[in-house]
Tab-separated table of C-alpha atoms (C1' of nucleotides) in Angstrom:
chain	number	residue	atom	x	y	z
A	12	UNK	CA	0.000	0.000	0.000
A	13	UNK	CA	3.034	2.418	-0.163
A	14	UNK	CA	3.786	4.853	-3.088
A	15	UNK	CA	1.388	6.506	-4.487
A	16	UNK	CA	3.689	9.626	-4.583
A	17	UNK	CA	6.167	8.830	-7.262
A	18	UNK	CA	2.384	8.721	-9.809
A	19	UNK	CA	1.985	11.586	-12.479
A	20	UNK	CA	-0.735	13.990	-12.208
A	21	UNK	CA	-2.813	11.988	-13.857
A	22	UNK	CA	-2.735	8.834	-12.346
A	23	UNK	CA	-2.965	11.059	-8.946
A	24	UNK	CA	-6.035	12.083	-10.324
A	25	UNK	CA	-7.342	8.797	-11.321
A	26	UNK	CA	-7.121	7.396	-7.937
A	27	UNK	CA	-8.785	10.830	-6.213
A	28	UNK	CA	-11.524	10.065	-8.754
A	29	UNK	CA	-12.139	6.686	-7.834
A	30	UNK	CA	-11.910	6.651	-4.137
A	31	UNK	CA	-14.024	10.321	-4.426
A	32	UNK	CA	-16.714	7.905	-5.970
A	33	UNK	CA	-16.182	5.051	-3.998
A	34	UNK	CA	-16.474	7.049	-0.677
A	35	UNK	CA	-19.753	8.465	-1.897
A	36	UNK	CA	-21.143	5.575	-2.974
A	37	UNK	CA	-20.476	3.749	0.372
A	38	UNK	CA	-21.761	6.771	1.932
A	39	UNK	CA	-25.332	6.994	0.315
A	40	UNK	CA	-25.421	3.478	0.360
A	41	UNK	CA	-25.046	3.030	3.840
A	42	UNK	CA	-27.498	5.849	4.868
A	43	UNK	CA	-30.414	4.763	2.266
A	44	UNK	CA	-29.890	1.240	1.202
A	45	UNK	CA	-28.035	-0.630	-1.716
A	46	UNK	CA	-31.675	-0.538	-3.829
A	47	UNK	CA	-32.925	3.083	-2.943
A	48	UNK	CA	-29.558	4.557	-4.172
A	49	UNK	CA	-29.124	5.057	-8.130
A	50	UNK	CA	-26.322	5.438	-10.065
A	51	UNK	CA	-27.052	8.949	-10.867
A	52	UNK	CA	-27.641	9.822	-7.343
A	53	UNK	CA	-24.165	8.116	-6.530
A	54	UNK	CA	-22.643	10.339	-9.860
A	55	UNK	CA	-23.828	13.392	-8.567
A	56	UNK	CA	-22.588	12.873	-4.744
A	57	UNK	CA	-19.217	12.261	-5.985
A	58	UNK	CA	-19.381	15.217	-8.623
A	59	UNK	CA	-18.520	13.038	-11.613
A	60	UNK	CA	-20.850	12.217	-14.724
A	61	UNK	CA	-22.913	8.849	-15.424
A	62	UNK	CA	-20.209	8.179	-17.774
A	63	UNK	CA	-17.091	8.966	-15.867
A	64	UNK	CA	-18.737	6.767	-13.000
A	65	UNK	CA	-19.088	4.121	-15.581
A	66	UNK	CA	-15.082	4.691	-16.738
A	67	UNK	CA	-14.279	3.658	-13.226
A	68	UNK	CA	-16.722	0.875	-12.055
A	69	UNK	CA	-18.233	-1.627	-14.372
A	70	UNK	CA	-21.184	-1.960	-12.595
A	71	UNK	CA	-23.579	-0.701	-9.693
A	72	UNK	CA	-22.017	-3.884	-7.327
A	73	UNK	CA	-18.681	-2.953	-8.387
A	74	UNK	CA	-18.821	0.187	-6.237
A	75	UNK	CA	-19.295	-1.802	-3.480
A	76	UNK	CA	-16.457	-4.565	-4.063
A	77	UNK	CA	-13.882	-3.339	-6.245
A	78	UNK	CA	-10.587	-3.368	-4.087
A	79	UNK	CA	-9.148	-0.305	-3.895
A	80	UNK	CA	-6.532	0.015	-6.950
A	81	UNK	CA	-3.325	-0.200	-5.084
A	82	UNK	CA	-4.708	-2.825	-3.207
A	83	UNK	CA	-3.911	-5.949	-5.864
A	84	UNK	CA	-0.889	-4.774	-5.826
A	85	UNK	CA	-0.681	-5.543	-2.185
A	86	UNK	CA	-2.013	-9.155	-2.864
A	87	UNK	CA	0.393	-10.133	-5.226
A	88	UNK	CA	2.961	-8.622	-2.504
A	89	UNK	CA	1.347	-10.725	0.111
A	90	UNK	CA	2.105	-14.101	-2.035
A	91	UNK	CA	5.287	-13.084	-3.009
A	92	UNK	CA	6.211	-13.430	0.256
A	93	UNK	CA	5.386	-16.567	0.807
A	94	UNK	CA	8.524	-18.981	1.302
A	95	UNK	CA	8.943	-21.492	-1.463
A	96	UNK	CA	9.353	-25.291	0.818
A	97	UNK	CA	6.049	-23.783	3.551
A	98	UNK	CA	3.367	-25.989	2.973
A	99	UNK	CA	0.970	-25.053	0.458
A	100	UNK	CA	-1.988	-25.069	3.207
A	101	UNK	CA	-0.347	-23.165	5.694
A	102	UNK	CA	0.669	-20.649	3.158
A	103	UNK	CA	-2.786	-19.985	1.683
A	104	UNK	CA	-3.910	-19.617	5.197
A	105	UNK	CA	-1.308	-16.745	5.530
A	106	UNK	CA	-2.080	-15.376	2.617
A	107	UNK	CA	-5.747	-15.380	2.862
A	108	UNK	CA	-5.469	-13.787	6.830
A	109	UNK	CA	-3.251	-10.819	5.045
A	110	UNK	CA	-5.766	-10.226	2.747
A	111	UNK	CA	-9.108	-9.973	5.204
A	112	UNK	CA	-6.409	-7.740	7.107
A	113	UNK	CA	-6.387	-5.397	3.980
A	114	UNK	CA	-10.116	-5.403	3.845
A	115	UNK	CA	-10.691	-5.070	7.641
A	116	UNK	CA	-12.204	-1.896	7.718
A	117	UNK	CA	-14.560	-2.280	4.938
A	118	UNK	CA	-15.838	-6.261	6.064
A	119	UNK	CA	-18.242	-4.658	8.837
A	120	UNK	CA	-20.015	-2.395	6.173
A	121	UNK	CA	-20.086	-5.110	3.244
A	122	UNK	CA	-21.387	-7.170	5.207
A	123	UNK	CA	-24.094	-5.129	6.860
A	124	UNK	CA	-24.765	-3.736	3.106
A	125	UNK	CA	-25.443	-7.322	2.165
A	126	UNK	CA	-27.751	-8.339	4.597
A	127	UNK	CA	-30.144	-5.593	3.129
A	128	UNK	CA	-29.901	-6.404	-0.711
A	129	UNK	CA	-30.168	-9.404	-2.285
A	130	UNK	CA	-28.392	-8.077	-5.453
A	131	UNK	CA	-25.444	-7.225	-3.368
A	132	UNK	CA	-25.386	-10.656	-1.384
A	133	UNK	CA	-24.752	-12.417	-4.898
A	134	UNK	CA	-22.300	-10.159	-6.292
A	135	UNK	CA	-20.319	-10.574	-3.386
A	136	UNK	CA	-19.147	-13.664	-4.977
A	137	UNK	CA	-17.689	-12.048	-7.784
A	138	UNK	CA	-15.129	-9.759	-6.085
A	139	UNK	CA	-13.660	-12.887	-3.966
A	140	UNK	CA	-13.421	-14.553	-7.480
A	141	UNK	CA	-10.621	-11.584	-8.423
A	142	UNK	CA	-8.617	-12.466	-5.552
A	143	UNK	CA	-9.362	-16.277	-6.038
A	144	UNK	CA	-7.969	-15.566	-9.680
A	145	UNK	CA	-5.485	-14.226	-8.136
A	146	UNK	CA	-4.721	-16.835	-6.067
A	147	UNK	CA	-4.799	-19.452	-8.390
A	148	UNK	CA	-2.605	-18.607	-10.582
A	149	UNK	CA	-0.439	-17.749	-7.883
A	150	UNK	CA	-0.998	-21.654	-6.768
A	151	UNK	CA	-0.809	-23.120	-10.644
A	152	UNK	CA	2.357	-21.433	-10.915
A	153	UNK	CA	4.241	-23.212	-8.382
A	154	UNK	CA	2.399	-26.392	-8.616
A	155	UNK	CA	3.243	-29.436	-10.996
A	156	UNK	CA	0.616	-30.063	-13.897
A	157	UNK	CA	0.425	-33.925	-12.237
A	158	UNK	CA	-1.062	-31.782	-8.572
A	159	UNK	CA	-2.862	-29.335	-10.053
A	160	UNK	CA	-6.144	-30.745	-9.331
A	161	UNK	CA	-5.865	-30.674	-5.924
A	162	UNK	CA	-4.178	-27.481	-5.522
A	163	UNK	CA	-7.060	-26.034	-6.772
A	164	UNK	CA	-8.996	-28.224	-4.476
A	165	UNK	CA	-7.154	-26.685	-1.796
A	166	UNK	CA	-7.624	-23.107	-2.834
A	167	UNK	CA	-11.474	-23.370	-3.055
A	168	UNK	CA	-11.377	-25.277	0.482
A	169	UNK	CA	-9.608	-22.387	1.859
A	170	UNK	CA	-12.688	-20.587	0.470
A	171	UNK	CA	-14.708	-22.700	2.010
A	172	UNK	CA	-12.773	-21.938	5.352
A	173	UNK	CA	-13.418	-18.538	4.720
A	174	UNK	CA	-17.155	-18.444	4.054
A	175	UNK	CA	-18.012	-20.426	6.794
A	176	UNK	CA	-15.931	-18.097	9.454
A	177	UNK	CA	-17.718	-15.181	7.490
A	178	UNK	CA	-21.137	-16.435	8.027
A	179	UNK	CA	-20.373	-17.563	11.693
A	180	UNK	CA	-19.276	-14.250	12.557
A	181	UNK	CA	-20.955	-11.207	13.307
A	182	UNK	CA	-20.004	-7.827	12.043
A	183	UNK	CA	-20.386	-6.093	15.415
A	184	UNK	CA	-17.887	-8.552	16.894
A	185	UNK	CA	-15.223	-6.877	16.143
A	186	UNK	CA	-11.910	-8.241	13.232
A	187	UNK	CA	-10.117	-9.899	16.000
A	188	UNK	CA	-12.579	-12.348	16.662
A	189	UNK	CA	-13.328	-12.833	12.706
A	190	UNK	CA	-9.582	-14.046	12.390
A	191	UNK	CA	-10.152	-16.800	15.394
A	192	UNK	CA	-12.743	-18.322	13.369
A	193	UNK	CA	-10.734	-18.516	9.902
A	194	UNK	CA	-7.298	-19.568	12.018
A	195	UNK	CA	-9.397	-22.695	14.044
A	196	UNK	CA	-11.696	-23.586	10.693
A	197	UNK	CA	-8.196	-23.891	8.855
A	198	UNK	CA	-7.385	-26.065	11.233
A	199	UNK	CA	-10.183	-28.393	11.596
A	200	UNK	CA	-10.005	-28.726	7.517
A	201	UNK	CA	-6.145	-29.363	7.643
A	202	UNK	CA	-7.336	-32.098	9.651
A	203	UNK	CA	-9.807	-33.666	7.595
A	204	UNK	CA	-13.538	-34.578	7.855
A	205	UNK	CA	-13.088	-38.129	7.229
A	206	UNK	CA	-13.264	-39.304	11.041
A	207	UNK	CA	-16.384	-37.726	12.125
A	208	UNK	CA	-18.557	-40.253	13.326
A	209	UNK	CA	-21.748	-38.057	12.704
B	27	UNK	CA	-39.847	-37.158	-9.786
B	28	UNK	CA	-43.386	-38.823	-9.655
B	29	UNK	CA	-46.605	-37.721	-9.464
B	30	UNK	CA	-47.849	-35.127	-11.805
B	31	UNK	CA	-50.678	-36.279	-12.591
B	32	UNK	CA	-52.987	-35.966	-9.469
B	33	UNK	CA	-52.568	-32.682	-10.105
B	34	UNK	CA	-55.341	-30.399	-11.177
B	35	UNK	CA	-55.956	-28.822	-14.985
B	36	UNK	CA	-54.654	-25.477	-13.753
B	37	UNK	CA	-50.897	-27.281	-11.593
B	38	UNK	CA	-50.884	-29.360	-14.681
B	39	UNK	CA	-50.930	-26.040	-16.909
B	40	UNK	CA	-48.672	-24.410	-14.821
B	41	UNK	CA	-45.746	-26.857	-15.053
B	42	UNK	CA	-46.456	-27.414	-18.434
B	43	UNK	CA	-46.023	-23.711	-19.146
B	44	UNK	CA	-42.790	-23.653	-16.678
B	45	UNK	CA	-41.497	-26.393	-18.873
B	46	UNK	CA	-42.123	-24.574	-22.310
B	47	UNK	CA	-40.719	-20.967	-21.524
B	48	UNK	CA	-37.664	-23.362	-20.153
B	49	UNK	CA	-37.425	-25.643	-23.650
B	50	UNK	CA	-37.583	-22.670	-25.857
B	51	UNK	CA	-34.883	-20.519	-23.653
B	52	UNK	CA	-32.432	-23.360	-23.587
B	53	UNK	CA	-32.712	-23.708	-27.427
B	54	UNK	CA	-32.190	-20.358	-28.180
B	55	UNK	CA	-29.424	-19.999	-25.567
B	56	UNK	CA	-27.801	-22.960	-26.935
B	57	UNK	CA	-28.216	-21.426	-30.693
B	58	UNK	CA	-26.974	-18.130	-30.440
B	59	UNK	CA	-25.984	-17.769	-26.815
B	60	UNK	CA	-27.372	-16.202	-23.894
B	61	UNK	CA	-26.182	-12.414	-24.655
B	62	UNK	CA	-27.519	-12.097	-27.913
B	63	UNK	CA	-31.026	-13.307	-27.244
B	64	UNK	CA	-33.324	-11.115	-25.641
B	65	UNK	CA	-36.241	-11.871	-22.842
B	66	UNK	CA	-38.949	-10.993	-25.486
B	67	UNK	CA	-37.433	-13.175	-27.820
B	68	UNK	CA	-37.414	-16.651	-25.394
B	69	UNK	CA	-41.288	-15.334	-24.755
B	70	UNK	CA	-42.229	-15.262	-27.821
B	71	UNK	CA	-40.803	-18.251	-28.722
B	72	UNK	CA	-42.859	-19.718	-26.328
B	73	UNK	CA	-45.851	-18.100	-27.344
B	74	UNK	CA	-46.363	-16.321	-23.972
B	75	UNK	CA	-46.364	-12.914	-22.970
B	76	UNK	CA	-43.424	-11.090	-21.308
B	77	UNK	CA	-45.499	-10.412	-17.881
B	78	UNK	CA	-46.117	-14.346	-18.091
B	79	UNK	CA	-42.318	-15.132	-18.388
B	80	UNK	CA	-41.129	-13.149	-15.933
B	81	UNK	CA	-44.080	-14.445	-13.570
B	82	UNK	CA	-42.387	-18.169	-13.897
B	83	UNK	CA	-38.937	-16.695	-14.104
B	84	UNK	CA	-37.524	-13.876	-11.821
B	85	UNK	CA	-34.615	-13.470	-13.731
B	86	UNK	CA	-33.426	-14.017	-17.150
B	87	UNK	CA	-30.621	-15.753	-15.621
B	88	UNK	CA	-33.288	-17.540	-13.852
B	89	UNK	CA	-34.418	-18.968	-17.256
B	90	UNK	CA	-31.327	-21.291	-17.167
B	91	UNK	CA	-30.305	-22.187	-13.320
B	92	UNK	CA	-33.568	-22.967	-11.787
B	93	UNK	CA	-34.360	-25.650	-11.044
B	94	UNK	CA	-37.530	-28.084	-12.355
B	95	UNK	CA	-40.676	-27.688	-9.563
B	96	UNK	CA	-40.633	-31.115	-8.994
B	97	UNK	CA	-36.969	-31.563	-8.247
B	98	UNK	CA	-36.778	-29.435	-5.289
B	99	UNK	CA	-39.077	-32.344	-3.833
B	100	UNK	CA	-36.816	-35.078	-5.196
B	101	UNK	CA	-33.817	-32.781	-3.501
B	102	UNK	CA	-35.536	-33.397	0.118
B	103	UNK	CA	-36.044	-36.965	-0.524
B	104	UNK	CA	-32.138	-37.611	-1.170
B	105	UNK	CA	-31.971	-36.133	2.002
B	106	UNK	CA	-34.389	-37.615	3.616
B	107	UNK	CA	-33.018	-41.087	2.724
B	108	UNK	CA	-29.687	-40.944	4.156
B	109	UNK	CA	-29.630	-42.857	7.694
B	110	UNK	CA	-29.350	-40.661	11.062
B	111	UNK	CA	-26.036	-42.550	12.352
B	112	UNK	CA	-24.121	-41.750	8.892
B	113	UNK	CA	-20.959	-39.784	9.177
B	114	UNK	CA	-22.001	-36.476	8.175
B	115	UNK	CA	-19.141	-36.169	5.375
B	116	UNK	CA	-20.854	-39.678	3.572
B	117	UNK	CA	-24.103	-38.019	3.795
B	118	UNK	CA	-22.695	-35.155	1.794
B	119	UNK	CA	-20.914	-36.856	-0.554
B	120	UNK	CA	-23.730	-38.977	-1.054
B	121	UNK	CA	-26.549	-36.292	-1.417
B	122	UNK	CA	-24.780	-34.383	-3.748
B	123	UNK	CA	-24.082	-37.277	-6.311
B	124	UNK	CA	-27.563	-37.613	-6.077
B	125	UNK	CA	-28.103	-34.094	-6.230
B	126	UNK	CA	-25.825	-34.232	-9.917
B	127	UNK	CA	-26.885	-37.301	-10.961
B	128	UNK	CA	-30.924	-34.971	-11.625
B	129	UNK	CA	-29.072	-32.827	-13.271
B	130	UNK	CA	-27.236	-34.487	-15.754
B	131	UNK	CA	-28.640	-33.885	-18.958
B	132	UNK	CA	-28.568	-30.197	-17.900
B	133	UNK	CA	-24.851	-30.046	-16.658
B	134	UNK	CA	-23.040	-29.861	-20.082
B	135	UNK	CA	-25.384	-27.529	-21.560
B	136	UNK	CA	-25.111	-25.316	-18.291
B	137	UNK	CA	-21.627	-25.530	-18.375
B	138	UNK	CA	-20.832	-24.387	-22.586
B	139	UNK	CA	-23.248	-21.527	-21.379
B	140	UNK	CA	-21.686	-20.084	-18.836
B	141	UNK	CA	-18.211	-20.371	-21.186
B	142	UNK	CA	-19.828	-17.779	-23.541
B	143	UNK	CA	-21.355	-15.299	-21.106
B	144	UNK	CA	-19.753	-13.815	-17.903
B	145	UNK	CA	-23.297	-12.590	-16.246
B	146	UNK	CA	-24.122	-16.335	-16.683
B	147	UNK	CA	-21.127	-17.484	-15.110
B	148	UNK	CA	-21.759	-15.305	-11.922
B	149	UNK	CA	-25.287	-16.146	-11.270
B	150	UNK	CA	-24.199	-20.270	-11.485
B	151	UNK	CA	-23.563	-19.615	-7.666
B	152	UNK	CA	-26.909	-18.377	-6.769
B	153	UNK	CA	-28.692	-21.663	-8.193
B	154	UNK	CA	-26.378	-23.771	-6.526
B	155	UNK	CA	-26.885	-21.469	-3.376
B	156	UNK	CA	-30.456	-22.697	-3.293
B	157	UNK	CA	-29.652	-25.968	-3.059
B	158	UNK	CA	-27.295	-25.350	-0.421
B	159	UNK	CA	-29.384	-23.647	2.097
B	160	UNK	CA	-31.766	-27.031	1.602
B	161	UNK	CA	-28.716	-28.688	2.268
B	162	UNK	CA	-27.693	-26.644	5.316
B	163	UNK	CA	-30.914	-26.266	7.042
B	164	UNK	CA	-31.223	-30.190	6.796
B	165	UNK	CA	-27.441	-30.153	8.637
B	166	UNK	CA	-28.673	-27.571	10.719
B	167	UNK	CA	-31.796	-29.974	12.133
B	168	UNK	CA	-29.576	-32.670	12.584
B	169	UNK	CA	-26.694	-31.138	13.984
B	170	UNK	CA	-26.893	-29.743	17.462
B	171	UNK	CA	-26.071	-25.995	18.348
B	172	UNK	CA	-22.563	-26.380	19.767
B	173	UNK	CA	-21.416	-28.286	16.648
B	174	UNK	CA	-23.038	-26.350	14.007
B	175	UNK	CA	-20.129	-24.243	12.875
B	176	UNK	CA	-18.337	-27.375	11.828
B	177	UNK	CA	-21.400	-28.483	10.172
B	178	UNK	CA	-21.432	-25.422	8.025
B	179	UNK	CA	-17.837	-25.824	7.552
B	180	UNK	CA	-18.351	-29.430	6.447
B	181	UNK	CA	-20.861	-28.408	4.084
B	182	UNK	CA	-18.893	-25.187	2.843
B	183	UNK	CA	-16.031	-28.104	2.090
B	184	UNK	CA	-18.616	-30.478	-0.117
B	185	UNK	CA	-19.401	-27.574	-1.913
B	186	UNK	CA	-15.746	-26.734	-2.619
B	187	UNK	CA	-15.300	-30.366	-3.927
B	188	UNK	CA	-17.651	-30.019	-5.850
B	189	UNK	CA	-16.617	-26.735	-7.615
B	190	UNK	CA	-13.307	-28.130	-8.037
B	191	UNK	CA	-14.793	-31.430	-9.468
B	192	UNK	CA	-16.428	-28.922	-11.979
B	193	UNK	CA	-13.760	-27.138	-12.889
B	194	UNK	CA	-11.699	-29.562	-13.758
B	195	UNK	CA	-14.345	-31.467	-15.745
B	196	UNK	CA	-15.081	-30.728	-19.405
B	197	UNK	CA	-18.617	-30.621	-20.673
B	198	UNK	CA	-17.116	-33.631	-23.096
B	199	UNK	CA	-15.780	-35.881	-20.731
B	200	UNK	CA	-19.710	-37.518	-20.172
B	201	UNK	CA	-20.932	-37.660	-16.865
B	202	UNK	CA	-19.430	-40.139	-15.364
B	203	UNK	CA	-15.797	-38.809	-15.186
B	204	UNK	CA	-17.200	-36.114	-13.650
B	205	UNK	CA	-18.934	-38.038	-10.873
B	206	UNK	CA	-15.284	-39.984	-10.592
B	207	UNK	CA	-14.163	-36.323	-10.388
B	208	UNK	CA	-16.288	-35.457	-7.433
B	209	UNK	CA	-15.418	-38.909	-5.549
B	210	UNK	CA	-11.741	-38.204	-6.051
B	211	UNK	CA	-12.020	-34.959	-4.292
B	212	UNK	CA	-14.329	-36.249	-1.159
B	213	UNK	CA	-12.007	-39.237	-0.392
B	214	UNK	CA	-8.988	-36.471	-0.134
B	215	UNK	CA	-10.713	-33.208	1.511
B	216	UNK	CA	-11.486	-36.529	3.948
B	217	UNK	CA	-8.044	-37.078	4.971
B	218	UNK	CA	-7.236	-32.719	5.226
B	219	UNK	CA	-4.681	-31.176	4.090
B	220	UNK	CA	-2.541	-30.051	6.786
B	221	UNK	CA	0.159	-33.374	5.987
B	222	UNK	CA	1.333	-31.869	2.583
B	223	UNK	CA	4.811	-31.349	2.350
B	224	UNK	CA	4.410	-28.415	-0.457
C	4	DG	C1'	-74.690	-26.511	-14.891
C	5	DA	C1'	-74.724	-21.529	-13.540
C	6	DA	C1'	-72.532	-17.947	-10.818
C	7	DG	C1'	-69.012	-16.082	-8.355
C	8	DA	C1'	-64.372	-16.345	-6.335
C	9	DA	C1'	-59.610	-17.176	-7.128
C	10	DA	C1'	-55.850	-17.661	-9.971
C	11	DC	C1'	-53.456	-16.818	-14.416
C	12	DT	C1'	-52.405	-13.992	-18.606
C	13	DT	C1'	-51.815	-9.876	-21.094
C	14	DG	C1'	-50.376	-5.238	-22.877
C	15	DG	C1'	-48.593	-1.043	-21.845
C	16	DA	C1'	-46.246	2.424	-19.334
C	17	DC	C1'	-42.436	3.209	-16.405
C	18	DT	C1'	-37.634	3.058	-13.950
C	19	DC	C1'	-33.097	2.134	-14.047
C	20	DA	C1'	-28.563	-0.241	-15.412
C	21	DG	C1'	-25.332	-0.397	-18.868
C	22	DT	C1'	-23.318	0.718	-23.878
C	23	DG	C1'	-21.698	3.586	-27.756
C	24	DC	C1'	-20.365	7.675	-29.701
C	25	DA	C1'	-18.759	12.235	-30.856
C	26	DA	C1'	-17.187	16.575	-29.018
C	27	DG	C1'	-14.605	19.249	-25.820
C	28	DG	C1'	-11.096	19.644	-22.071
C	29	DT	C1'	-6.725	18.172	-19.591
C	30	DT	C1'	-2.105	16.178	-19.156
C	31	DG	C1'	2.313	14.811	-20.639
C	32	DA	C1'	6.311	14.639	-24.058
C	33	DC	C1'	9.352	16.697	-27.221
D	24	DG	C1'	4.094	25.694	-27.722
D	25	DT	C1'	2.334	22.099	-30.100
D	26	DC	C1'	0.693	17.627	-30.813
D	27	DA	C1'	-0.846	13.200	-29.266
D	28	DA	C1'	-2.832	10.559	-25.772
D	29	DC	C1'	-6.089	10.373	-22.470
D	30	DC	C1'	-10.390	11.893	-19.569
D	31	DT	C1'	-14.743	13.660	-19.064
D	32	DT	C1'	-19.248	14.708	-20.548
D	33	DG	C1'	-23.951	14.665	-22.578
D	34	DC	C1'	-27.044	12.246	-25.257
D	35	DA	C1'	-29.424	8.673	-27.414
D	36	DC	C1'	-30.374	3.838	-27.224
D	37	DT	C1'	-31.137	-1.162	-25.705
D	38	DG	C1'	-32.838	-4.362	-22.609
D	39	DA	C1'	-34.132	-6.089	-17.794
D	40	DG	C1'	-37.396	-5.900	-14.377
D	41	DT	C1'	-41.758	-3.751	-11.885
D	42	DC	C1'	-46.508	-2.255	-11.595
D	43	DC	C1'	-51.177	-2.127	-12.692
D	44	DA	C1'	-55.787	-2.574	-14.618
D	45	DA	C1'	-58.517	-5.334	-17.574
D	46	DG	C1'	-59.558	-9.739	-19.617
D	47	DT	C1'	-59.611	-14.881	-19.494
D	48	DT	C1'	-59.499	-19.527	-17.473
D	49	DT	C1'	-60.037	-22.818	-13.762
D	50	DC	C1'	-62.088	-24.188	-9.369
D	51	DT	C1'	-65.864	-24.266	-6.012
D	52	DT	C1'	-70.459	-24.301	-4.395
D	53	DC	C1'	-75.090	-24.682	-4.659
DNA sequence: GAAGAAACTTGGACTCAGTGCAAGGTTGAC
DNA sequence: GTCAACCTTGCACTGAGTCCAAGTTTCTTC
């Protein structure tokens, strides 16, 4: 998340632009409701055209879940620093604990936001698909054609791991206890489900 | 999947129209893909209005992920089947074979569709979704309140097999690679992951 | 089997998301 | 200072989805 200093005008600009929208849109979003907001009003709070808003967000759910711009760059940071030999399950557990850190201030609102929109609570989806991407071909990249099956088996259980700490936690609870659940559901996959005797 | 015809004129009109507006949207899906063919087009071709598509259909999406009306009650009998002292992780594997195996002839048509259209490929989730929360609240009944994080967890996991399954099936293979596939993956999210070495 | 209630269908008008384009303004490079 | 690249803007257009009032079909009851 460092250097956004050494950007021209421009690109200064750019980012102004988008988080001046993004803020907005949060903003009127959280007072009124995903549905009772339109674009247009979201355009006009922000000071920006229909079409500029457009430029910058592909859709009306995309205001909601882009990441931030310099934020990818922070993912791809946050795998990079991953040691080579560290088992691939503890690592994705790292990785994916760094990148709810990165979101932490925004999870309480998203979530809220998505409890009042059924749009919103599908869409959700999408934006942890980016960082799945991500993620994958982070994972492909390091694994042998012969594994790759169940690496990617173990990326989506990690996402599995990760929804079900979302949906056992509560967004007044406070991050802290959020990473508890993802740290002991990582473990009880890591162990298996094999043995349960109901 | 029995039983339609103690039905009345008016149920038996009902599915039959469900079953039309679904046969003519799957055609022309299939022939020009889903982008490029328009709601008023699919309702026409089934020689219904647009009011009376979108009364069967809430979504255009809709058109292609929901499921028949008479397998959601098929759905609760694979459920209802399994026996109460099963491991919970054989009940899952086992419902959701069953829950493929109605869908077959759907699967590979489902799955060149959502190749060819991005909006598609987003709104897979929320069909499978439905199934899910029948899934979960059956877990939920069965599970008691201090273990019902794990449940989730354990269902959050059979749902990640299966997407990896998916993924790394192609709409080619026939179905019964797949369900090989989706075996594969149960028998090792069984055993965890925490033992691998990289 | 006639009459009325309930459920289903229809067309049309409306809102809003998202696209495409052409014109005007801003930034950066030489 | 000039030119090219890039941003922003307004406007017109398509298509999804909602709402409603009026017409039609099925079901019920006597």
């Amino acid at each position: 998340m460092s250097g956004e200093d050494e950007l021209g005008l421009r690109e200064r600009k750019k980012l102004q632009t988008w988080r001046t929208i993004r803020a907005a849109a949060l903003r009127l979003f959280n007072e009124r409701g995903f549905e009772a907001v339109s674009v247009d009003d979201v355009a006009a709070a922000a000071n920006v055209s229909r079409s500029t808003l457009f430029n910058y967000f592909s859709s009306k759910e995309a205001l909601v879940f882009d990441p931030d711009p310099q934020e990818t760059q922070a993912w791809r940071e946050l795998m990079r620093d991953r040691p080579a030999d560290e088992p691939l399950w503890t690592s994705l557990q790292e990785i994916l604990i760094g990148y709810l850190s990165l979101m932490a201030d925004r999870m309480a609102i998203q979530k809220r936001l998505k409890a009042t929109s059924p749009t919103l609570a599908q869409s959700a989806h999408d934006s942890a698909d980016r960082f799945n991407a991500e993620l994958s071909d982070w994972v492909a990249a390091r694994t042998p054609e012969a594994r790759r099956v169940r690496a990617t088996l173990l990326v989506n259980s990690a996402r599995a791991v990760l929804v079900t700490a979302y949906a056992a936690w509560s967004p007044d609870e406070g991050f802290d206890r959020f990473l508890r659940l993802v740290r002991d559901c990582f473990a009880q996959a890591g162990r298996g489900f094999a043995a349960d005797q109901s």
